[in-house]
mmCIF file of N, CA and C in Angstrom:
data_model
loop_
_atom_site.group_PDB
_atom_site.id
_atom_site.type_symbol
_atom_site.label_atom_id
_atom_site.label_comp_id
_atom_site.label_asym_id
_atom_site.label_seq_id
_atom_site.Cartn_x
_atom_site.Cartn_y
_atom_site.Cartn_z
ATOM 1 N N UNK M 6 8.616 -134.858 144.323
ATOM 2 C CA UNK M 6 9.008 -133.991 143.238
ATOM 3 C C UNK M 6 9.674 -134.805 142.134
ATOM 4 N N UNK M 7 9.073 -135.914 141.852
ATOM 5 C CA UNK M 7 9.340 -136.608 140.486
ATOM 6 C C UNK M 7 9.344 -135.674 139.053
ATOM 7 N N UNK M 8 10.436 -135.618 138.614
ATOM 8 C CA UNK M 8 10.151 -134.801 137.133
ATOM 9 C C UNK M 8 10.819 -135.874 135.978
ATOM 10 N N UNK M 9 10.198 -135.810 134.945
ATOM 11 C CA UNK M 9 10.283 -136.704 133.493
ATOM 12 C C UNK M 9 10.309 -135.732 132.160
ATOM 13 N N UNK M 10 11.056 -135.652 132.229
ATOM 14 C CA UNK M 10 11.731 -134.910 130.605
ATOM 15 C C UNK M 10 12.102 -135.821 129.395
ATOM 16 N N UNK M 11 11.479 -136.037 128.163
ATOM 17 C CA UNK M 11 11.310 -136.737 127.242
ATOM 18 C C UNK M 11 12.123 -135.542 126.532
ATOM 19 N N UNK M 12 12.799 -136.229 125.355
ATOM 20 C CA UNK M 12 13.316 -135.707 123.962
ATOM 21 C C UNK M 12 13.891 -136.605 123.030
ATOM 22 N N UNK M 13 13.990 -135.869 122.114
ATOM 23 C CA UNK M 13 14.497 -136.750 120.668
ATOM 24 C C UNK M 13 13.868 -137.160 119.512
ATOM 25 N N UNK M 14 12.804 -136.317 120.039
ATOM 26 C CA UNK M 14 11.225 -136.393 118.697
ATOM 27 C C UNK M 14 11.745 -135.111 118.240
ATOM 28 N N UNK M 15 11.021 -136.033 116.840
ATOM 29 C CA UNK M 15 11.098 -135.236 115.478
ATOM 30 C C UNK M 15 10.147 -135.535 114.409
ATOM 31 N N UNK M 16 10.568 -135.026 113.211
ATOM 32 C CA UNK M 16 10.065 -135.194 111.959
ATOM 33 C C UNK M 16 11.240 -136.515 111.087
ATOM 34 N N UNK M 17 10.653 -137.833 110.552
ATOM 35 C CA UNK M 17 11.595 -138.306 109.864
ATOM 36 C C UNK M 17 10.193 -138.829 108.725
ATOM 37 N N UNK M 18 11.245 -139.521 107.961
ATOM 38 C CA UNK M 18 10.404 -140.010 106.876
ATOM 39 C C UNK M 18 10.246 -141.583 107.467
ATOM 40 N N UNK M 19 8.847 -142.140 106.734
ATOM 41 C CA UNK M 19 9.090 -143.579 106.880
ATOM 42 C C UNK M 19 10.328 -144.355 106.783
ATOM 43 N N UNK M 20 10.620 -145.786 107.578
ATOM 44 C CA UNK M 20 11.616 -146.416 107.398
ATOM 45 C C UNK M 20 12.906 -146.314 107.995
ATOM 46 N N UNK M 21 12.754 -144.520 108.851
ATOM 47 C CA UNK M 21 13.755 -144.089 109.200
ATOM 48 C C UNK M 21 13.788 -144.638 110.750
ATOM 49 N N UNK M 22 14.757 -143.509 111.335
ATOM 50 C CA UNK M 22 14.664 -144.279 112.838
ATOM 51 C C UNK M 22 14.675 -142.888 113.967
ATOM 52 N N UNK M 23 14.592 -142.856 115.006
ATOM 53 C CA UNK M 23 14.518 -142.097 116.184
ATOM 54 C C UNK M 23 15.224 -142.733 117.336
ATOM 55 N N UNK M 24 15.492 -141.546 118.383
ATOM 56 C CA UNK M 24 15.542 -142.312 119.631
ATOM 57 C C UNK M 24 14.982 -141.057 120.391
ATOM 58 N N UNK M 25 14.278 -141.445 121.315
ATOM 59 C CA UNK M 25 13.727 -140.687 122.301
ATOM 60 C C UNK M 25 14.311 -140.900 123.813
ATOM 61 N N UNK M 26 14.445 -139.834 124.756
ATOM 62 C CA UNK M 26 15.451 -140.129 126.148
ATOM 63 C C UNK M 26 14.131 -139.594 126.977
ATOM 64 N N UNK M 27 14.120 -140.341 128.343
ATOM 65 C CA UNK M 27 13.702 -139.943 129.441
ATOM 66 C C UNK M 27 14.349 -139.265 130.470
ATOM 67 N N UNK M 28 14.645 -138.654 130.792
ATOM 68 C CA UNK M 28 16.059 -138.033 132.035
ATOM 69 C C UNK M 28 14.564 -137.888 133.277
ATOM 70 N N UNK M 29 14.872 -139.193 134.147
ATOM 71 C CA UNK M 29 14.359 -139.063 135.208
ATOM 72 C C UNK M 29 14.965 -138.286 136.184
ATOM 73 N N UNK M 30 14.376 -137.381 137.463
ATOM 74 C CA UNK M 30 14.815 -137.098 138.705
ATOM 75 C C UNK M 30 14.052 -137.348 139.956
ATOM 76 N N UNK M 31 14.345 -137.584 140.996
ATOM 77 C CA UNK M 31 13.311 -137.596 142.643
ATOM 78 C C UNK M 31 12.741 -138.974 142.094
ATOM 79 N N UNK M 32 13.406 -139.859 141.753
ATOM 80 C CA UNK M 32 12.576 -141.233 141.695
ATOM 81 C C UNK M 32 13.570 -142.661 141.953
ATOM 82 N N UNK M 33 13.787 -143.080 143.146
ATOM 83 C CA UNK M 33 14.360 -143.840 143.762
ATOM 84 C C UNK M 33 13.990 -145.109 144.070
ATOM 85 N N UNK M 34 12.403 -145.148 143.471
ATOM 86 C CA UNK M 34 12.149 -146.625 143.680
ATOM 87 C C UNK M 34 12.554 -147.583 143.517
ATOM 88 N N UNK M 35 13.099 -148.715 144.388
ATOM 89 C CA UNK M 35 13.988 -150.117 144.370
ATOM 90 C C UNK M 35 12.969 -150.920 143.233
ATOM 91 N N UNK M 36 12.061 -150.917 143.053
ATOM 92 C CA UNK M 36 10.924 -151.591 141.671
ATOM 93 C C UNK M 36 10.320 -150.160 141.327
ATOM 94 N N UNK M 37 10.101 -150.449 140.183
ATOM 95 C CA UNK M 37 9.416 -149.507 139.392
ATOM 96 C C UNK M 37 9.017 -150.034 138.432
ATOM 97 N N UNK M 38 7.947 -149.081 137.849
ATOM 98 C CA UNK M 38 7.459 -148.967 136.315
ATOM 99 C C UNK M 38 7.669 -148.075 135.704
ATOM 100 N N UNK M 39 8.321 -148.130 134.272
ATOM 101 C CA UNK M 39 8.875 -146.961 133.466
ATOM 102 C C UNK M 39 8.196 -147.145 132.378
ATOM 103 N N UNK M 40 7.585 -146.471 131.556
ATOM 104 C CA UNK M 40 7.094 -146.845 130.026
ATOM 105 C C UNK M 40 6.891 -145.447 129.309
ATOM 106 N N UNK M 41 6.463 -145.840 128.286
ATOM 107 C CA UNK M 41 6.775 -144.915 126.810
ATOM 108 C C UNK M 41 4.777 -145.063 126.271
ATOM 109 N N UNK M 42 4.556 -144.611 126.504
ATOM 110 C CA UNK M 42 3.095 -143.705 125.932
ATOM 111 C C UNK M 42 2.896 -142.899 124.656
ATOM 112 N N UNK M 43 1.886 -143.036 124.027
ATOM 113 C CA UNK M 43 1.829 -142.446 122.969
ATOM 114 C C UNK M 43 -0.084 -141.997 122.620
ATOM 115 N N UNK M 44 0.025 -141.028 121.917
ATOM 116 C CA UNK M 44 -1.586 -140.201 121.630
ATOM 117 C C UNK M 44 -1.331 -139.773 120.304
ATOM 118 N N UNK M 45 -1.965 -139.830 119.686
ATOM 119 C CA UNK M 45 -2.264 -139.199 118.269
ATOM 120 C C UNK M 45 -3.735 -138.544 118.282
ATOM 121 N N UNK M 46 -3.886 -137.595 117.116
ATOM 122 C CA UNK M 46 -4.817 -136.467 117.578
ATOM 123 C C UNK M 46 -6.109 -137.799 116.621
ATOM 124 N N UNK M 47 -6.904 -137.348 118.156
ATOM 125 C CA UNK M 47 -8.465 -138.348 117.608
ATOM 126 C C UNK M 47 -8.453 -139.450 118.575
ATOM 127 N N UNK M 48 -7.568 -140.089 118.647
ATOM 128 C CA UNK M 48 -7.173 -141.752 119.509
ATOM 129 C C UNK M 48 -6.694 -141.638 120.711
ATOM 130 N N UNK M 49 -6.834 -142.402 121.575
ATOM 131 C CA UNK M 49 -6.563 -143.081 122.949
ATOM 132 C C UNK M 49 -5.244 -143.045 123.019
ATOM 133 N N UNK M 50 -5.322 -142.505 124.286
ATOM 134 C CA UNK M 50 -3.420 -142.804 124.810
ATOM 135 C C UNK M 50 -3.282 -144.096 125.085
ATOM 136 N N UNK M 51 -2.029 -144.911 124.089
ATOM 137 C CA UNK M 51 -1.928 -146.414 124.143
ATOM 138 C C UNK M 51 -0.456 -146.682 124.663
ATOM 139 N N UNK M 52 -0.361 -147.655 125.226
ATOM 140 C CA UNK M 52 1.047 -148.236 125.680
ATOM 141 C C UNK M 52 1.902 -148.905 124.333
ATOM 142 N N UNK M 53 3.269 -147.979 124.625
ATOM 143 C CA UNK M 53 4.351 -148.605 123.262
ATOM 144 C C UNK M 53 5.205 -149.573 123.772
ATOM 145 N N UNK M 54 5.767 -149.286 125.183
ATOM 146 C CA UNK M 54 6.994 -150.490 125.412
ATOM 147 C C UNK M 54 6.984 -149.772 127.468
ATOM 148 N N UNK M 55 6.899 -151.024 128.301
ATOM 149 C CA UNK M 55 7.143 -150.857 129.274
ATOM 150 C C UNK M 55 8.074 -151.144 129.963
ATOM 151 N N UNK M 56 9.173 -151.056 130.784
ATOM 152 C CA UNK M 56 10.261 -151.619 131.459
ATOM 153 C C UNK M 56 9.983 -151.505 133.063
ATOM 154 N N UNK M 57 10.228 -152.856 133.619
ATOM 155 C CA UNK M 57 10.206 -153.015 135.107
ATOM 156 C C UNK M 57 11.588 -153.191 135.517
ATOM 157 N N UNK M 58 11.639 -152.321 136.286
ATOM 158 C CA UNK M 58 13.086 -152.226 136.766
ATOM 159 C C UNK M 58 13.315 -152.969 138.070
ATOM 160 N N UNK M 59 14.386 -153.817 138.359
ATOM 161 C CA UNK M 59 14.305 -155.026 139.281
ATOM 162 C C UNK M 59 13.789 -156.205 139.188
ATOM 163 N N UNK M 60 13.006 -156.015 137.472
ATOM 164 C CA UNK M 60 12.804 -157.917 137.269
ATOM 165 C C UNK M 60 13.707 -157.837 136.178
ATOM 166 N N UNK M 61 13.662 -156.968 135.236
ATOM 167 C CA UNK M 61 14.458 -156.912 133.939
ATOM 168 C C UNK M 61 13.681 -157.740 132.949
ATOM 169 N N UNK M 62 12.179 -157.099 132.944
ATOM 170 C CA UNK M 62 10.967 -157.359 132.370
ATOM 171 C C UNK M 62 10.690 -156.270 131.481
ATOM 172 N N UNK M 63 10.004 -156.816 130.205
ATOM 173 C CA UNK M 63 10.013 -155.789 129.030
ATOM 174 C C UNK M 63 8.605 -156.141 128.338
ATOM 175 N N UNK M 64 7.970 -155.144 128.140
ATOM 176 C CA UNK M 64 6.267 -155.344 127.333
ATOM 177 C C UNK M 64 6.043 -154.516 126.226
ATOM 178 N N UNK M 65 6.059 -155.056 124.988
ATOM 179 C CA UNK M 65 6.125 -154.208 123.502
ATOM 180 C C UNK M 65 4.685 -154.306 122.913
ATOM 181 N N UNK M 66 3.788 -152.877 122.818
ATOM 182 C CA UNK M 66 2.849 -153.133 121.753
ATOM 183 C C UNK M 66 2.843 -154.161 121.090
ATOM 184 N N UNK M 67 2.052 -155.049 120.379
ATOM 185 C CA UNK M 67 2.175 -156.072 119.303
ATOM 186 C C UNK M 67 2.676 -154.838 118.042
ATOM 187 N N UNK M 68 2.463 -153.747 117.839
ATOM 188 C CA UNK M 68 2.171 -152.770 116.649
ATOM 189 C C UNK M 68 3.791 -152.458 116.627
ATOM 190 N N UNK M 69 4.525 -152.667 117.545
ATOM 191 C CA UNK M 69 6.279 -152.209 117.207
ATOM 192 C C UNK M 69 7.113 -153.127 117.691
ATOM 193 N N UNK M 70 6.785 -154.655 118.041
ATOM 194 C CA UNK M 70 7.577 -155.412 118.130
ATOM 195 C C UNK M 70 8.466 -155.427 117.234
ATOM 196 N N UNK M 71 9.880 -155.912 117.438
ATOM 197 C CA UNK M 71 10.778 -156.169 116.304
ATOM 198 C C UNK M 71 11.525 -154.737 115.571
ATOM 199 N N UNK M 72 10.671 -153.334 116.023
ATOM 200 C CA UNK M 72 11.139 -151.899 115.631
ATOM 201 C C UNK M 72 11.323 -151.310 116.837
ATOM 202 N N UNK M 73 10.921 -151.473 117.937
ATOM 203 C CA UNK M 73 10.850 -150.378 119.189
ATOM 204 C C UNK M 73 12.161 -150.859 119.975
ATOM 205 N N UNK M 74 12.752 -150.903 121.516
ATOM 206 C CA UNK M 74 14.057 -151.442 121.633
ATOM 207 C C UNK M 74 13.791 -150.200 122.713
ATOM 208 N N UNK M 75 13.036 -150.983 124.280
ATOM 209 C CA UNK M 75 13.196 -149.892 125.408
ATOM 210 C C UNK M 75 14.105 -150.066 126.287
ATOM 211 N N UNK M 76 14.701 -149.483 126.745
ATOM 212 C CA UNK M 76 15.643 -149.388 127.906
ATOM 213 C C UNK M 76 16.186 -148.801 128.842
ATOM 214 N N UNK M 77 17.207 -149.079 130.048
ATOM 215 C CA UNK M 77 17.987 -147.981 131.007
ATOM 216 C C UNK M 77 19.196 -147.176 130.589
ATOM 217 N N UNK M 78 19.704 -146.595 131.038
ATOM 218 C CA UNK M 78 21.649 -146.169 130.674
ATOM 219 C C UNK M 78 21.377 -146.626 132.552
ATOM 220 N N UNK M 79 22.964 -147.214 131.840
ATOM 221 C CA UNK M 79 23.647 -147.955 133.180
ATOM 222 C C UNK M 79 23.396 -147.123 134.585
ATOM 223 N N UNK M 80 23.472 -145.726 134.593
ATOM 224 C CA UNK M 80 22.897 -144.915 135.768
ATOM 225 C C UNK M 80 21.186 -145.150 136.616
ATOM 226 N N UNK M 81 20.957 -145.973 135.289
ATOM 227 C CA UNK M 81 19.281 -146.040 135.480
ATOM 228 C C UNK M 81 18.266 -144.651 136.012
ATOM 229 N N UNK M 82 18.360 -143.907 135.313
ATOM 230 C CA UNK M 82 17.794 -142.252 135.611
ATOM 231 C C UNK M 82 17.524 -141.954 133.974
ATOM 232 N N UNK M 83 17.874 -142.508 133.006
ATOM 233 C CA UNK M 83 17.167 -142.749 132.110
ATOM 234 C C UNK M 83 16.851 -143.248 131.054
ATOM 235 N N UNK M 84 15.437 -143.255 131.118
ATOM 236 C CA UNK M 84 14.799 -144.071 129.902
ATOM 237 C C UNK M 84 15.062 -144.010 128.427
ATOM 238 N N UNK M 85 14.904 -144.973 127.414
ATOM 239 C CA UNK M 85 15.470 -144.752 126.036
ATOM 240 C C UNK M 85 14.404 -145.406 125.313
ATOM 241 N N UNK M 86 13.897 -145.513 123.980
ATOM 242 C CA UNK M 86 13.037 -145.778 123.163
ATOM 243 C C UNK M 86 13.672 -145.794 121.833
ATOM 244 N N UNK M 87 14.169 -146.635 121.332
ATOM 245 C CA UNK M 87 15.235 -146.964 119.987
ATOM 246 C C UNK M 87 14.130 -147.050 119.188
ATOM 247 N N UNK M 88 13.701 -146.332 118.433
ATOM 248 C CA UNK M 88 12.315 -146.757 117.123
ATOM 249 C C UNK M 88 13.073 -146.691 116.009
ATOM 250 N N UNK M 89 13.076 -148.359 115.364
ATOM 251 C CA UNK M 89 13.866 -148.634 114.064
ATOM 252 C C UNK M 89 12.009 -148.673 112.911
ATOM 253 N N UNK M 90 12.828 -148.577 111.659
ATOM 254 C CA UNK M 90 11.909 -148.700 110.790
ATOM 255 C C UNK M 90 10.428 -148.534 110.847
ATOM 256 N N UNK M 91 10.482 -147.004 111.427
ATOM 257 C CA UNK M 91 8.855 -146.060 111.622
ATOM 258 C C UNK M 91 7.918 -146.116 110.151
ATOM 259 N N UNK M 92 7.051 -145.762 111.083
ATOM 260 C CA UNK M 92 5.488 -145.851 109.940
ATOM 261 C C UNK M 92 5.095 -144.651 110.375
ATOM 262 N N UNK M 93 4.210 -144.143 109.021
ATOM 263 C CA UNK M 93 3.119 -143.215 109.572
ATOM 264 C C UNK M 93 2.385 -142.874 110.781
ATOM 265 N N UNK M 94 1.753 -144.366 110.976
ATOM 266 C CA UNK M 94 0.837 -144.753 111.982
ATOM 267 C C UNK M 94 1.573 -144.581 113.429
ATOM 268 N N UNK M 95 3.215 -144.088 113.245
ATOM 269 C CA UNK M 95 3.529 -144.072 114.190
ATOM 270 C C UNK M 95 3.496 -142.663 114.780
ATOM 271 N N UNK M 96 3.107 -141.907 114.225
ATOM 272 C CA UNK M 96 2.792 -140.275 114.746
ATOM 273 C C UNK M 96 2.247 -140.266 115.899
ATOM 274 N N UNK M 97 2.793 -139.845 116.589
ATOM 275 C CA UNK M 97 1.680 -139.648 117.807
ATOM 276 C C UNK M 97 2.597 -138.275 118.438
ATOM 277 N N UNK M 98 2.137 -137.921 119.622
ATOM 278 C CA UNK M 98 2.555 -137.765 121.157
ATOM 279 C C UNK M 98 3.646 -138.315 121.877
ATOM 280 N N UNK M 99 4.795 -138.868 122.127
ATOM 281 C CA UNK M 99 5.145 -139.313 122.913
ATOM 282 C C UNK M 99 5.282 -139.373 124.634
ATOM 283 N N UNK M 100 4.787 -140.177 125.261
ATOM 284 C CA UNK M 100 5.263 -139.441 127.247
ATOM 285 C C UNK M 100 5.800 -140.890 127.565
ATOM 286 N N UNK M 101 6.614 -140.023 128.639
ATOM 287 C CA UNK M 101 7.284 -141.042 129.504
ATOM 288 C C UNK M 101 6.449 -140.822 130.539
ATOM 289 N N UNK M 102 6.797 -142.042 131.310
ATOM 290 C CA UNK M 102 5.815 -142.197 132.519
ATOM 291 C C UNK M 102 6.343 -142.996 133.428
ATOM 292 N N UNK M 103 5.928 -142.901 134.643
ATOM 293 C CA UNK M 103 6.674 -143.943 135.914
ATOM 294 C C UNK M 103 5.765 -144.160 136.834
ATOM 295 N N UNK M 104 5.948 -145.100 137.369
ATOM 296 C CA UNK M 104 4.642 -145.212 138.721
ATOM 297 C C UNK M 104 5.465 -146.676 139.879
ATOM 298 N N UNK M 105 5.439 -146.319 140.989
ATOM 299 C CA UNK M 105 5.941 -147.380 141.713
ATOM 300 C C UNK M 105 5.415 -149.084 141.334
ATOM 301 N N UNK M 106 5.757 -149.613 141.618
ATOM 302 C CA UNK M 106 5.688 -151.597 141.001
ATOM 303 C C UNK M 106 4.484 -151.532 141.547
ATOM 304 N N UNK M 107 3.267 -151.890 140.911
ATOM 305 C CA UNK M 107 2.129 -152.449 141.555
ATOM 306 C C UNK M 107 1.181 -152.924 141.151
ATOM 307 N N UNK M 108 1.384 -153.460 139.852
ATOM 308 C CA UNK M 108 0.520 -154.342 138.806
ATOM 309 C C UNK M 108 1.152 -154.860 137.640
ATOM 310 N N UNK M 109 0.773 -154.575 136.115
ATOM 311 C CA UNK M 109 0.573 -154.710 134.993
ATOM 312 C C UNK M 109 1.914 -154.275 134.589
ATOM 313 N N UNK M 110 1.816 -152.874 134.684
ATOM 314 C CA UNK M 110 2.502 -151.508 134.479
ATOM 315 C C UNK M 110 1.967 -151.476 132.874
ATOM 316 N N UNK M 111 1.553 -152.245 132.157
ATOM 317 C CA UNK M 111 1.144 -151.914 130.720
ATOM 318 C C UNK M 111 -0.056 -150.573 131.031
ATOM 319 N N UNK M 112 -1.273 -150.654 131.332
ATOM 320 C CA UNK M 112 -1.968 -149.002 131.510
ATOM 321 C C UNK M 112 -1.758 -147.994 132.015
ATOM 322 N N UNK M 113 -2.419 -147.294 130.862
ATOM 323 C CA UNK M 113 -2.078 -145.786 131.454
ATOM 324 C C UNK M 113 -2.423 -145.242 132.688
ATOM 325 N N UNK M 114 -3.129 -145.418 133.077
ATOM 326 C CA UNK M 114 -3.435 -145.434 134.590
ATOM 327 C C UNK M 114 -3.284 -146.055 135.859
ATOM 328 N N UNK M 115 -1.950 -146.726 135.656
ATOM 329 C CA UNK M 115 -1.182 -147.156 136.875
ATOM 330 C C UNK M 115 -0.346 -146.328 137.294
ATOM 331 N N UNK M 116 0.197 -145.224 136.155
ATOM 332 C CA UNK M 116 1.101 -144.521 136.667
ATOM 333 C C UNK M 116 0.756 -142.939 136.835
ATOM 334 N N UNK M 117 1.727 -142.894 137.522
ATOM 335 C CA UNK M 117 1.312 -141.538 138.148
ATOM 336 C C UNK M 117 2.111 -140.129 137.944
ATOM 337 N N UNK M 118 3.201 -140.438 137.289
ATOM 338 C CA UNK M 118 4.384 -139.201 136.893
ATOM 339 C C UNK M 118 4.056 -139.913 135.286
ATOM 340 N N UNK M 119 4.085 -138.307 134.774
ATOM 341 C CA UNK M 119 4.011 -138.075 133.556
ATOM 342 C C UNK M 119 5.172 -136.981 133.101
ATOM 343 N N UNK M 120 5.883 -137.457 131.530
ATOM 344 C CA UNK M 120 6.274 -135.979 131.549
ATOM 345 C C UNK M 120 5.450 -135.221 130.337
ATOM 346 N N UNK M 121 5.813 -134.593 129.837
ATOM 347 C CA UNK M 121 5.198 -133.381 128.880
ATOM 348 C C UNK M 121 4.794 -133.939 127.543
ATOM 349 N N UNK M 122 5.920 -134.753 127.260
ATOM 350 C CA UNK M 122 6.173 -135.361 126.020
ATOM 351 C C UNK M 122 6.771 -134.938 124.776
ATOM 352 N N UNK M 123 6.693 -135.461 123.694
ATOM 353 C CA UNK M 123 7.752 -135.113 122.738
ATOM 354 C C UNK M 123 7.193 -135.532 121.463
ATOM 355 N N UNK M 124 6.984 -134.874 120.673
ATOM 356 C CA UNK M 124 6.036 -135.160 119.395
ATOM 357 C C UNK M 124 7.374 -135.579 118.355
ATOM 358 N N UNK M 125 6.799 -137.166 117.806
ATOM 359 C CA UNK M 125 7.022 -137.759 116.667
ATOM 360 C C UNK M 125 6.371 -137.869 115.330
ATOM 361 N N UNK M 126 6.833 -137.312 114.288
ATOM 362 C CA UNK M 126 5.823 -137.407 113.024
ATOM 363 C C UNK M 126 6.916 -138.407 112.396
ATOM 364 N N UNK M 127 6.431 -138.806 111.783
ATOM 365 C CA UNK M 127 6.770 -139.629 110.338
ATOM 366 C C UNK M 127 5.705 -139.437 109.099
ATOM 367 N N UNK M 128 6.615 -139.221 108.266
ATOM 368 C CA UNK M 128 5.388 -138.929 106.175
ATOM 369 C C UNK M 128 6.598 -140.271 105.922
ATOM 370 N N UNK M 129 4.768 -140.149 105.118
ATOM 371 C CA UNK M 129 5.150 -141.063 104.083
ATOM 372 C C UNK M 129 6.110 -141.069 102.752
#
């Protein structure tokens, strides 16, 4: 009974910033994979920023290096997504996602808990 609750999407203008939260529950894995997903209407669900928990390993799109900023709160139950200086292009879908340690963790299809997600727009 893994559940993933995303929030903190909104509407901002370019340039601006967001933060989005994961509030994990029923997920105790000593390694894990945690990451931040994104869909925009037309396009492929693509990977934004992944975190492995127990190496203290971090994987950023090339497309938000230097703006994105993923992480734990010290409880480690949940996930955070700091998005500095947004673009258009950054509209999407947002989901959090988790799946026990057992590859890449960059695709979408390693993992297996999804949550609902949380829609981000940015105008220009």
């Amino acid at each position: 009974q893994v559940q993933l609750v995303e929030s903190g999407g909104g509407s901002v203008q370019a340039g601006g910033s967001l933060r989005l939260s994961c509030a994990a529950s029923g997920y105790t894995y000593s390694s894990y994979c945690m990451g931040w997903f994104r869909q925009a209407p037309g396009k492929e669900r693509e990977g934004v920023a992944v975190i492995v928990t127990g190496f203290r390993r971090t994987d950023y799109a090339d497309s938000v290096k230097g703006r994105f900023t993923i992480s734990q709160d010290n409880a480690k139950n949940t996930l955070l997504l700091q998005m500095n200086a947004l673009k258009p292009e950054d509209t999407a879908m947002y989901y959090c996602a988790a799946t026990p340690y057992a590859g890449t963790c960059k695709a979408a299809n390693e993992y297996a808990y999804w949550g609902q997600g949380t829609q981000v727009t940015v105008s220009s």
